[in-house]
mmCIF file of C-alpha atoms in Angstrom:
data_model
loop_
_atom_site.group_PDB
_atom_site.id
_atom_site.type_symbol
_atom_site.label_atom_id
_atom_site.label_comp_id
_atom_site.label_asym_id
_atom_site.label_seq_id
_atom_site.Cartn_x
_atom_site.Cartn_y
_atom_site.Cartn_z
ATOM 1 C CA MET A 1 -14.718 61.333 53.916
ATOM 2 C CA GLU A 2 -15.091 57.628 52.448
ATOM 3 C CA ALA A 3 -12.903 56.515 49.147
ATOM 4 C CA PRO A 4 -14.929 55.479 46.249
ATOM 5 C CA GLU A 5 -15.671 51.610 46.603
ATOM 6 C CA ARG A 6 -16.914 49.274 43.421
ATOM 7 C CA ASN A 7 -20.630 49.915 42.825
ATOM 8 C CA LEU A 8 -22.254 46.809 42.289
ATOM 9 C CA GLY A 9 -24.874 48.315 40.426
ATOM 10 C CA LEU A 10 -23.103 48.127 37.365
ATOM 11 C CA ASP A 11 -22.581 44.076 37.905
ATOM 12 C CA LEU A 12 -26.359 44.240 38.303
ATOM 13 C CA VAL A 13 -27.019 45.917 34.934
ATOM 14 C CA ARG A 14 -25.135 43.020 33.408
ATOM 15 C CA VAL A 15 -27.588 40.792 34.751
ATOM 16 C CA THR A 16 -30.684 42.710 33.739
ATOM 17 C CA GLU A 17 -29.060 43.181 30.023
ATOM 18 C CA ALA A 18 -28.264 39.187 29.842
ATOM 19 C CA ALA A 19 -31.982 38.293 30.810
ATOM 20 C CA ALA A 20 -33.288 40.830 28.547
ATOM 21 C CA LEU A 21 -31.410 39.920 25.561
ATOM 22 C CA ALA A 22 -32.164 36.161 25.915
ATOM 23 C CA ALA A 23 -36.223 37.048 26.336
ATOM 24 C CA ALA A 24 -35.882 39.510 23.560
ATOM 25 C CA ARG A 25 -35.808 36.832 21.035
ATOM 26 C CA TRP A 26 -39.652 35.384 22.342
ATOM 27 C CA LEU A 27 -41.164 39.013 21.630
ATOM 28 C CA GLY A 28 -44.573 38.407 20.320
ATOM 29 C CA ARG A 29 -44.179 34.909 19.487
ATOM 30 C CA GLY A 30 -46.970 33.989 22.014
ATOM 31 C CA ASP A 31 -45.191 31.987 24.574
ATOM 32 C CA GLY A 32 -44.371 34.220 27.670
ATOM 33 C CA LYS A 33 -43.267 30.900 29.622
ATOM 34 C CA ALA A 34 -40.216 30.253 26.965
ATOM 35 C CA GLY A 35 -39.118 33.928 27.104
ATOM 36 C CA ASP A 36 -39.768 33.967 30.807
ATOM 37 C CA LYS A 37 -37.462 30.384 31.120
ATOM 38 C CA ALA A 38 -34.587 32.023 28.687
ATOM 39 C CA ALA A 39 -34.320 34.846 31.068
ATOM 40 C CA VAL A 40 -34.357 33.365 34.079
ATOM 41 C CA ASP A 41 -31.726 30.882 32.718
ATOM 42 C CA ALA A 42 -29.609 34.041 31.792
ATOM 43 C CA MET A 43 -30.088 35.897 34.984
ATOM 44 C CA ARG A 44 -29.246 32.812 37.079
ATOM 45 C CA LEU A 45 -25.857 32.259 35.163
ATOM 46 C CA SER A 46 -24.758 36.200 35.093
ATOM 47 C CA PHE A 47 -25.682 36.362 38.709
ATOM 48 C CA ASN A 48 -22.530 33.563 38.953
ATOM 49 C CA ALA A 49 -20.045 36.036 38.053
ATOM 50 C CA VAL A 50 -21.172 38.649 41.113
ATOM 51 C CA ASP A 51 -19.599 39.261 44.116
ATOM 52 C CA ILE A 52 -22.026 38.451 46.724
ATOM 53 C CA ASP A 53 -23.305 36.486 49.279
ATOM 54 C CA GLY A 54 -26.896 37.017 48.090
ATOM 55 C CA VAL A 55 -30.350 35.288 48.925
ATOM 56 C CA VAL A 56 -33.334 35.747 46.709
ATOM 57 C CA VAL A 57 -35.870 37.158 49.021
ATOM 58 C CA ILE A 58 -38.452 37.871 46.252
ATOM 59 C CA GLY A 59 -38.601 35.258 43.099
ATOM 60 C CA GLU A 60 -41.562 36.152 40.995
ATOM 61 C CA GLY A 61 -42.984 32.629 39.472
ATOM 62 C CA GLU A 62 -44.716 31.468 42.568
ATOM 63 C CA LYS A 63 -48.020 33.488 41.821
ATOM 64 C CA ASP A 64 -48.003 32.647 37.727
ATOM 65 C CA LYS A 65 -46.065 29.017 38.374
ATOM 66 C CA ALA A 66 -43.497 30.266 35.888
ATOM 67 C CA PRO A 67 -40.198 29.474 35.684
ATOM 68 C CA MET A 68 -38.352 31.235 38.362
ATOM 69 C CA LEU A 69 -35.224 32.117 40.613
ATOM 70 C CA TYR A 70 -37.110 30.581 43.771
ATOM 71 C CA ASN A 71 -37.149 32.241 47.001
ATOM 72 C CA GLY A 72 -34.426 31.442 49.383
ATOM 73 C CA GLU A 73 -32.166 30.480 46.349
ATOM 74 C CA LYS A 74 -28.110 31.585 46.881
ATOM 75 C CA LEU A 75 -26.798 33.688 44.377
ATOM 76 C CA GLY A 76 -23.483 35.349 43.701
ATOM 77 C CA THR A 77 -20.221 33.812 44.333
ATOM 78 C CA GLY A 78 -20.659 34.014 47.873
ATOM 79 C CA ARG A 79 -17.514 36.182 47.997
ATOM 80 C CA GLY A 80 -19.111 39.736 48.697
ATOM 81 C CA PRO A 81 -21.632 41.200 50.981
ATOM 82 C CA LYS A 82 -24.361 39.379 52.507
ATOM 83 C CA VAL A 83 -27.643 40.714 50.665
ATOM 84 C CA ASP A 84 -31.171 40.552 49.813
ATOM 85 C CA VAL A 85 -32.340 39.979 46.104
ATOM 86 C CA ALA A 86 -35.488 40.925 44.556
ATOM 87 C CA VAL A 87 -35.720 39.583 40.726
ATOM 88 C CA ASP A 88 -38.001 39.645 37.844
ATOM 89 C CA PRO A 89 -36.326 38.462 35.136
ATOM 90 C CA VAL A 90 -39.319 39.486 32.788
ATOM 91 C CA GLU A 91 -41.902 41.750 34.673
ATOM 92 C CA GLY A 92 -44.644 41.451 31.664
ATOM 93 C CA THR A 93 -44.433 38.213 30.892
ATOM 94 C CA ARG A 94 -48.034 38.931 28.534
ATOM 95 C CA LEU A 95 -46.385 41.782 27.213
ATOM 96 C CA LEU A 96 -43.298 39.963 26.043
ATOM 97 C CA ALA A 97 -45.618 37.294 24.465
ATOM 98 C CA HIS A 98 -47.745 39.633 23.028
ATOM 99 C CA GLY A 99 -45.396 42.172 21.728
ATOM 100 C CA ARG A 100 -46.665 45.005 24.101
ATOM 101 C CA PRO A 101 -44.618 47.883 25.345
ATOM 102 C CA ASN A 102 -43.351 47.897 28.691
ATOM 103 C CA ALA A 103 -41.641 44.136 29.355
ATOM 104 C CA ILE A 104 -38.594 44.909 31.323
ATOM 105 C CA SER A 105 -35.568 42.896 33.258
ATOM 106 C CA VAL A 106 -35.877 43.867 36.955
ATOM 107 C CA VAL A 107 -32.925 43.448 39.886
ATOM 108 C CA ALA A 108 -32.927 45.444 43.309
ATOM 109 C CA MET A 109 -30.436 44.448 45.871
ATOM 110 C CA ALA A 110 -29.911 46.015 49.899
ATOM 111 C CA PRO A 111 -28.342 44.671 52.584
ATOM 112 C CA GLN A 112 -29.677 41.117 54.079
ATOM 113 C CA GLY A 113 -32.663 41.455 56.257
ATOM 114 C CA SER A 114 -33.231 45.041 54.935
ATOM 115 C CA MET A 115 -36.172 44.040 52.002
ATOM 116 C CA PHE A 116 -39.931 43.679 53.171
ATOM 117 C CA ASN A 117 -40.300 39.877 52.554
ATOM 118 C CA PRO A 118 -44.191 39.488 51.093
ATOM 119 C CA GLY A 119 -44.128 35.409 52.000
ATOM 120 C CA PRO A 120 -47.848 34.681 50.901
ATOM 121 C CA ALA A 121 -49.212 38.017 49.990
ATOM 122 C CA PHE A 122 -49.438 38.443 46.141
ATOM 123 C CA TYR A 123 -51.497 41.178 46.029
ATOM 124 C CA MET A 124 -50.746 44.940 47.185
ATOM 125 C CA ASN A 125 -52.905 47.922 46.946
ATOM 126 C CA LYS A 126 -50.918 50.772 45.713
ATOM 127 C CA LEU A 127 -50.283 54.775 45.382
ATOM 128 C CA ALA A 128 -47.006 55.808 44.012
ATOM 129 C CA VAL A 129 -46.098 59.484 43.291
ATOM 130 C CA PRO A 130 -43.131 61.306 42.721
ATOM 131 C CA ALA A 131 -40.783 63.142 45.139
ATOM 132 C CA ALA A 132 -42.877 66.679 45.191
ATOM 133 C CA ALA A 133 -46.306 64.659 45.932
ATOM 134 C CA ARG A 134 -44.746 62.222 48.374
ATOM 135 C CA ASP A 135 -46.489 64.239 51.446
ATOM 136 C CA ALA A 136 -49.845 64.796 49.630
ATOM 137 C CA ILE A 137 -50.869 61.274 49.640
ATOM 138 C CA ASP A 138 -53.429 59.158 51.905
ATOM 139 C CA LEU A 139 -54.061 55.419 51.266
ATOM 140 C CA ASP A 140 -57.658 55.891 53.025
ATOM 141 C CA ALA A 141 -58.328 58.928 51.047
ATOM 142 C CA SER A 142 -60.940 58.888 48.381
ATOM 143 C CA PRO A 143 -59.048 58.744 44.489
ATOM 144 C CA GLU A 144 -60.717 62.367 43.763
ATOM 145 C CA ASP A 145 -59.068 63.851 47.150
ATOM 146 C CA ASN A 146 -56.006 62.370 46.422
ATOM 147 C CA LEU A 147 -55.551 63.281 42.812
ATOM 148 C CA LYS A 148 -56.607 67.160 43.907
ATOM 149 C CA ASN A 149 -54.188 66.801 46.656
ATOM 150 C CA ILE A 150 -51.429 65.550 44.150
ATOM 151 C CA ALA A 151 -52.195 67.955 41.612
ATOM 152 C CA LYS A 152 -51.943 70.671 43.789
ATOM 153 C CA ALA A 153 -48.263 69.697 45.220
ATOM 154 C CA LEU A 154 -47.581 68.959 41.241
ATOM 155 C CA GLY A 155 -48.385 72.702 40.446
ATOM 156 C CA LYS A 156 -51.207 71.103 38.123
ATOM 157 C CA ASP A 157 -55.098 71.113 37.259
ATOM 158 C CA VAL A 158 -56.475 67.712 38.126
ATOM 159 C CA GLY A 159 -57.354 67.342 34.096
ATOM 160 C CA ASP A 160 -53.353 67.339 33.389
ATOM 161 C CA LEU A 161 -52.548 64.365 35.441
ATOM 162 C CA THR A 162 -51.979 61.269 34.113
ATOM 163 C CA VAL A 163 -52.841 57.790 35.813
ATOM 164 C CA PHE A 164 -51.437 54.583 35.725
ATOM 165 C CA VAL A 165 -53.737 51.868 36.209
ATOM 166 C CA LEU A 166 -53.639 48.448 35.553
ATOM 167 C CA ASP A 167 -56.502 47.091 33.198
ATOM 168 C CA LYS A 168 -58.280 44.753 35.787
ATOM 169 C CA PRO A 169 -61.952 43.937 36.640
ATOM 170 C CA ARG A 170 -61.137 44.912 40.161
ATOM 171 C CA HIS A 171 -60.575 48.625 39.126
ATOM 172 C CA LYS A 172 -63.722 48.692 37.816
ATOM 173 C CA GLU A 173 -65.125 51.372 40.554
ATOM 174 C CA LEU A 174 -61.275 52.855 40.826
ATOM 175 C CA ILE A 175 -61.809 54.046 37.137
ATOM 176 C CA ALA A 176 -64.702 55.704 38.156
ATOM 177 C CA HIS A 177 -63.656 57.536 40.418
ATOM 178 C CA ILE A 178 -60.492 58.778 38.418
ATOM 179 C CA ARG A 179 -63.022 59.644 35.456
ATOM 180 C CA LYS A 180 -64.928 61.409 37.681
ATOM 181 C CA ALA A 181 -62.109 63.275 39.401
ATOM 182 C CA GLY A 182 -61.304 64.452 35.791
ATOM 183 C CA ALA A 183 -58.143 63.263 35.474
ATOM 184 C CA ARG A 184 -56.339 61.100 32.327
ATOM 185 C CA ILE A 185 -55.953 57.331 32.564
ATOM 186 C CA GLN A 186 -53.510 55.094 31.146
ATOM 187 C CA LEU A 187 -54.941 51.535 31.106
ATOM 188 C CA HIS A 188 -52.306 48.673 30.848
ATOM 189 C CA THR A 189 -52.653 44.765 30.848
ATOM 190 C CA ASP A 190 -49.788 44.093 32.965
ATOM 191 C CA GLY A 191 -46.067 46.027 34.320
ATOM 192 C CA ASP A 192 -46.930 47.420 37.454
ATOM 193 C CA VAL A 193 -43.402 47.892 38.181
ATOM 194 C CA ALA A 194 -42.752 49.790 35.159
ATOM 195 C CA GLY A 195 -46.272 52.096 36.226
ATOM 196 C CA ALA A 196 -44.436 52.950 39.266
ATOM 197 C CA LEU A 197 -40.911 54.157 37.590
ATOM 198 C CA MET A 198 -43.303 56.400 35.030
ATOM 199 C CA ALA A 199 -45.211 57.632 38.136
ATOM 200 C CA VAL A 200 -41.746 58.832 39.940
ATOM 201 C CA LEU A 201 -39.642 59.576 36.679
ATOM 202 C CA PRO A 202 -40.006 63.459 35.705
ATOM 203 C CA GLU A 203 -39.309 62.452 32.062
ATOM 204 C CA THR A 204 -42.467 59.951 31.375
ATOM 205 C CA SER A 205 -46.155 61.025 30.843
ATOM 206 C CA VAL A 206 -47.460 59.372 33.645
ATOM 207 C CA ASP A 207 -47.699 61.427 37.348
ATOM 208 C CA VAL A 208 -49.193 58.486 39.300
ATOM 209 C CA MET A 209 -49.714 55.004 39.686
ATOM 210 C CA MET A 210 -52.750 53.511 41.763
ATOM 211 C CA GLY A 211 -54.587 50.335 42.436
ATOM 212 C CA THR A 212 -53.919 46.873 43.104
ATOM 213 C CA GLY A 213 -50.701 44.832 41.716
ATOM 214 C CA GLY A 214 -48.040 42.431 42.748
ATOM 215 C CA THR A 215 -46.558 42.763 46.071
ATOM 216 C CA PRO A 216 -43.339 41.469 44.835
ATOM 217 C CA GLU A 217 -43.592 44.212 42.307
ATOM 218 C CA GLY A 218 -44.231 47.106 44.774
ATOM 219 C CA VAL A 219 -40.697 45.736 46.598
ATOM 220 C CA LEU A 220 -38.909 46.040 43.268
ATOM 221 C CA ALA A 221 -40.328 49.332 42.397
ATOM 222 C CA ALA A 222 -40.117 50.509 45.913
ATOM 223 C CA ALA A 223 -36.143 50.041 45.424
ATOM 224 C CA ALA A 224 -36.039 52.482 42.610
ATOM 225 C CA ILE A 225 -38.475 55.064 44.392
ATOM 226 C CA LYS A 226 -35.982 54.866 47.604
ATOM 227 C CA VAL A 227 -33.209 56.127 45.521
ATOM 228 C CA VAL A 228 -35.098 59.195 43.242
ATOM 229 C CA GLY A 229 -37.153 60.294 46.280
ATOM 230 C CA GLY A 230 -40.682 59.548 45.526
ATOM 231 C CA GLU A 231 -43.231 57.720 47.492
ATOM 232 C CA LEU A 232 -44.920 54.483 47.334
ATOM 233 C CA LEU A 233 -47.816 53.764 49.706
ATOM 234 C CA GLY A 234 -48.998 49.939 49.904
ATOM 235 C CA ARG A 235 -51.396 47.888 51.814
ATOM 236 C CA LEU A 236 -51.543 44.079 51.156
ATOM 237 C CA ASP A 237 -54.976 43.311 49.484
ATOM 238 C CA PRO A 238 -55.514 39.599 48.918
ATOM 239 C CA GLN A 239 -57.537 38.577 45.860
ATOM 240 C CA SER A 240 -58.580 35.143 47.433
ATOM 241 C CA ALA A 241 -59.822 33.732 50.734
ATOM 242 C CA ALA A 242 -56.599 31.432 50.421
ATOM 243 C CA GLU A 243 -54.201 34.103 50.162
ATOM 244 C CA LYS A 244 -56.121 36.352 52.691
ATOM 245 C CA GLU A 245 -56.142 32.959 55.335
ATOM 246 C CA ALA A 246 -52.705 32.834 54.545
ATOM 247 C CA LEU A 247 -51.766 35.843 55.392
ATOM 248 C CA LEU A 248 -53.592 36.023 58.723
ATOM 249 C CA LYS A 249 -51.729 32.630 59.308
ATOM 250 C CA ALA A 250 -48.468 34.240 58.879
ATOM 251 C CA GLY A 251 -49.286 37.070 61.545
ATOM 252 C CA TYR A 252 -49.356 39.621 58.525
ATOM 253 C CA ASP A 253 -51.486 42.869 59.627
ATOM 254 C CA LEU A 254 -53.846 43.549 56.498
ATOM 255 C CA HIS A 255 -54.830 47.004 57.795
ATOM 256 C CA ARG A 256 -50.756 48.312 57.799
ATOM 257 C CA VAL A 257 -50.030 50.875 55.316
ATOM 258 C CA LEU A 258 -46.429 50.051 54.457
ATOM 259 C CA ARG A 259 -44.499 52.886 52.958
ATOM 260 C CA THR A 260 -41.244 53.046 50.915
ATOM 261 C CA HIS A 261 -39.030 52.791 54.195
ATOM 262 C CA ASP A 262 -40.836 50.244 55.073
ATOM 263 C CA LEU A 263 -40.329 47.910 51.977
ATOM 264 C CA ILE A 264 -36.766 48.721 51.903
ATOM 265 C CA ARG A 265 -35.108 49.824 55.088
ATOM 266 C CA SER A 266 -31.349 50.908 54.028
ATOM 267 C CA GLU A 267 -30.564 53.674 51.950
ATOM 268 C CA ASP A 268 -27.777 51.396 50.603
ATOM 269 C CA VAL A 269 -30.059 49.667 47.891
ATOM 270 C CA LEU A 270 -29.669 48.931 44.461
ATOM 271 C CA PHE A 271 -31.864 48.826 41.172
ATOM 272 C CA ALA A 272 -31.319 47.786 37.620
ATOM 273 C CA ALA A 273 -33.717 47.409 34.848
ATOM 274 C CA THR A 274 -33.453 46.761 31.021
ATOM 275 C CA GLY A 275 -36.155 47.274 28.441
ATOM 276 C CA ILE A 276 -37.149 44.256 26.688
ATOM 277 C CA SER A 277 -40.111 45.422 24.452
ATOM 278 C CA GLY A 278 -39.566 48.993 24.572
ATOM 279 C CA GLY A 279 -42.065 51.651 26.320
ATOM 280 C CA ASP A 280 -42.487 54.938 27.865
ATOM 281 C CA PHE A 281 -39.384 54.888 30.010
ATOM 282 C CA LEU A 282 -36.932 52.257 28.165
ATOM 283 C CA PRO A 283 -36.372 51.264 25.309
ATOM 284 C CA GLY A 284 -36.666 47.698 23.903
ATOM 285 C CA VAL A 285 -34.290 45.232 22.511
ATOM 286 C CA ARG A 286 -33.018 46.084 19.097
ATOM 287 C CA PHE A 287 -31.606 43.518 17.075
ATOM 288 C CA THR A 288 -28.576 44.567 14.703
ATOM 289 C CA GLY A 289 -27.929 41.000 12.845
ATOM 290 C CA ARG A 290 -24.651 41.184 14.174
ATOM 291 C CA GLY A 291 -25.487 41.868 18.029
ATOM 292 C CA ALA A 292 -27.591 44.149 19.394
ATOM 293 C CA VAL A 293 -28.656 47.356 21.900
ATOM 294 C CA THR A 294 -29.730 47.551 25.205
ATOM 295 C CA ASN A 295 -30.925 50.461 27.323
ATOM 296 C CA SER A 296 -30.854 50.390 31.137
ATOM 297 C CA LEU A 297 -31.613 52.189 34.328
ATOM 298 C CA VAL A 298 -29.315 51.998 37.095
ATOM 299 C CA MET A 299 -30.072 53.185 40.339
ATOM 300 C CA ARG A 300 -27.554 53.644 43.436
ATOM 301 C CA GLY A 301 -29.351 54.401 46.711
ATOM 302 C CA LYS A 302 -26.073 55.373 48.622
ATOM 303 C CA THR A 303 -25.272 57.871 46.397
ATOM 304 C CA GLY A 304 -28.164 59.047 44.617
ATOM 305 C CA THR A 305 -26.740 58.200 41.441
ATOM 306 C CA VAL A 306 -29.192 57.259 38.232
ATOM 307 C CA ARG A 307 -27.301 56.081 35.049
ATOM 308 C CA ARG A 308 -28.936 55.387 31.903
ATOM 309 C CA ILE A 309 -26.957 52.889 29.925
ATOM 310 C CA GLU A 310 -27.026 52.403 26.394
ATOM 311 C CA ALA A 311 -25.068 49.075 25.520
ATOM 312 C CA PHE A 312 -23.951 47.515 21.720
ATOM 313 C CA HIS A 313 -23.256 43.721 22.170
ATOM 314 C CA SER A 314 -21.371 41.840 19.648
ATOM 315 C CA PHE A 315 -22.855 38.193 20.158
ATOM 316 C CA GLU A 316 -19.954 36.900 17.899
ATOM 317 C CA GLN A 317 -17.538 38.134 20.612
ATOM 318 C CA LEU A 318 -20.013 37.226 23.496
ATOM 319 C CA MET A 319 -20.541 33.521 22.524
ATOM 320 C CA GLN A 320 -16.707 33.084 22.535
ATOM 321 C CA ILE A 321 -16.746 33.770 26.353
ATOM 322 C CA SER A 322 -20.465 33.291 27.324
ATOM 323 C CA ALA A 323 -22.573 30.089 28.407
ATOM 324 C CA ILE A 324 -25.457 32.202 27.598
ATOM 325 C CA SER A 325 -27.146 31.402 23.944
ATOM 326 C CA TYR A 326 -28.515 35.020 22.500
ATOM 327 C CA ASP A 327 -28.993 33.293 19.161
#
C-alpha cells in the first residue's frame, strides 16, 4: 500500500481561484481581452509558488490572439515532478465580456508527455457523454442514431435528452438532425469545456455535448472526463484551408478518432476549475465588499476523488501577502 502523498490538485485550485477572482472584476464590462489578461497575470503569478517542473502544452490565446500563457512556457518552481500543463485562464472570454453564464478558469496537469499536443489544430469535432453511455457512441454514426443509443444507455427516451451545442453557423445541419431526432437542445455561444463537463456530471441538466469546438478545450475537458469515467470522442476538424494545410504538413491524421485515453494518456491526471460568471454546475465569483466567495471543482485521477470547494477570500489579508491585485 502507498502512503498518502501531497495532492497537487489543491495547489491548482488556488491557481484557478486567483485567475477567476481577477477576471471577475471585468464581468459584463465588454472588454474580454482585459479580463483575460487579468486572469493570465494572476494565474502566472500563482504558478510561481507551485512545486512542479511544468511546461505549457496547451495555452489558450494563439487561436484568438488573446493574452496568453504561451505554449512551451515553463511553470512552477522547477523543484517538483515534470508535468504537462493545459490552461485556459478564462474559458469563455466573450461570456465574461457580456456577463453570460458558464465562464470558468481551468487548469489540467498530467505527467510529462502524456497530454495530446494539438499543435496547429484549433478545431475538433467532439461528442461527450457520461459514463453510462461511454460504449454507446460512434463519431461516424448519425446524430439520430447516437441519440437513440445514448438514450437507451441512460434509461431515457430521446425526448428526455438535452444536448449542449455551440450556437455557430457550422452547426446548422447538426441542430436540424438533433431536432429531427426529438431531443432538446441548449445553444451556447461559447464554453465547450463547460459543455463537456455538464454532459458528464450527473447533477447538471445536460446529457450530451455534440459539435465542433476548440481542440485545446477538448484536451482540457478530457482531463476531467478521465477522472469521472465518461467518454469524449474527437476528430480534428479544421475550419480553414490554412489550418488543414498546417495539420497535414505536421503529420496529423484528420481521419483518426481520438478517445479520452488518447487525449490524456495517464491516470495520474489533475483538473481544477473555478466559476467566474456562474452557470449550470459552478456558481460564479460573488464579491462581498470585504472579499469574495469562489466555487471550484477539483479532480484527481489517481484516486478518482472529485471535490467541490467553496472558498471565502479576505482581500485585506490577501493583499498583505499577495502580489496579485484583487481590487
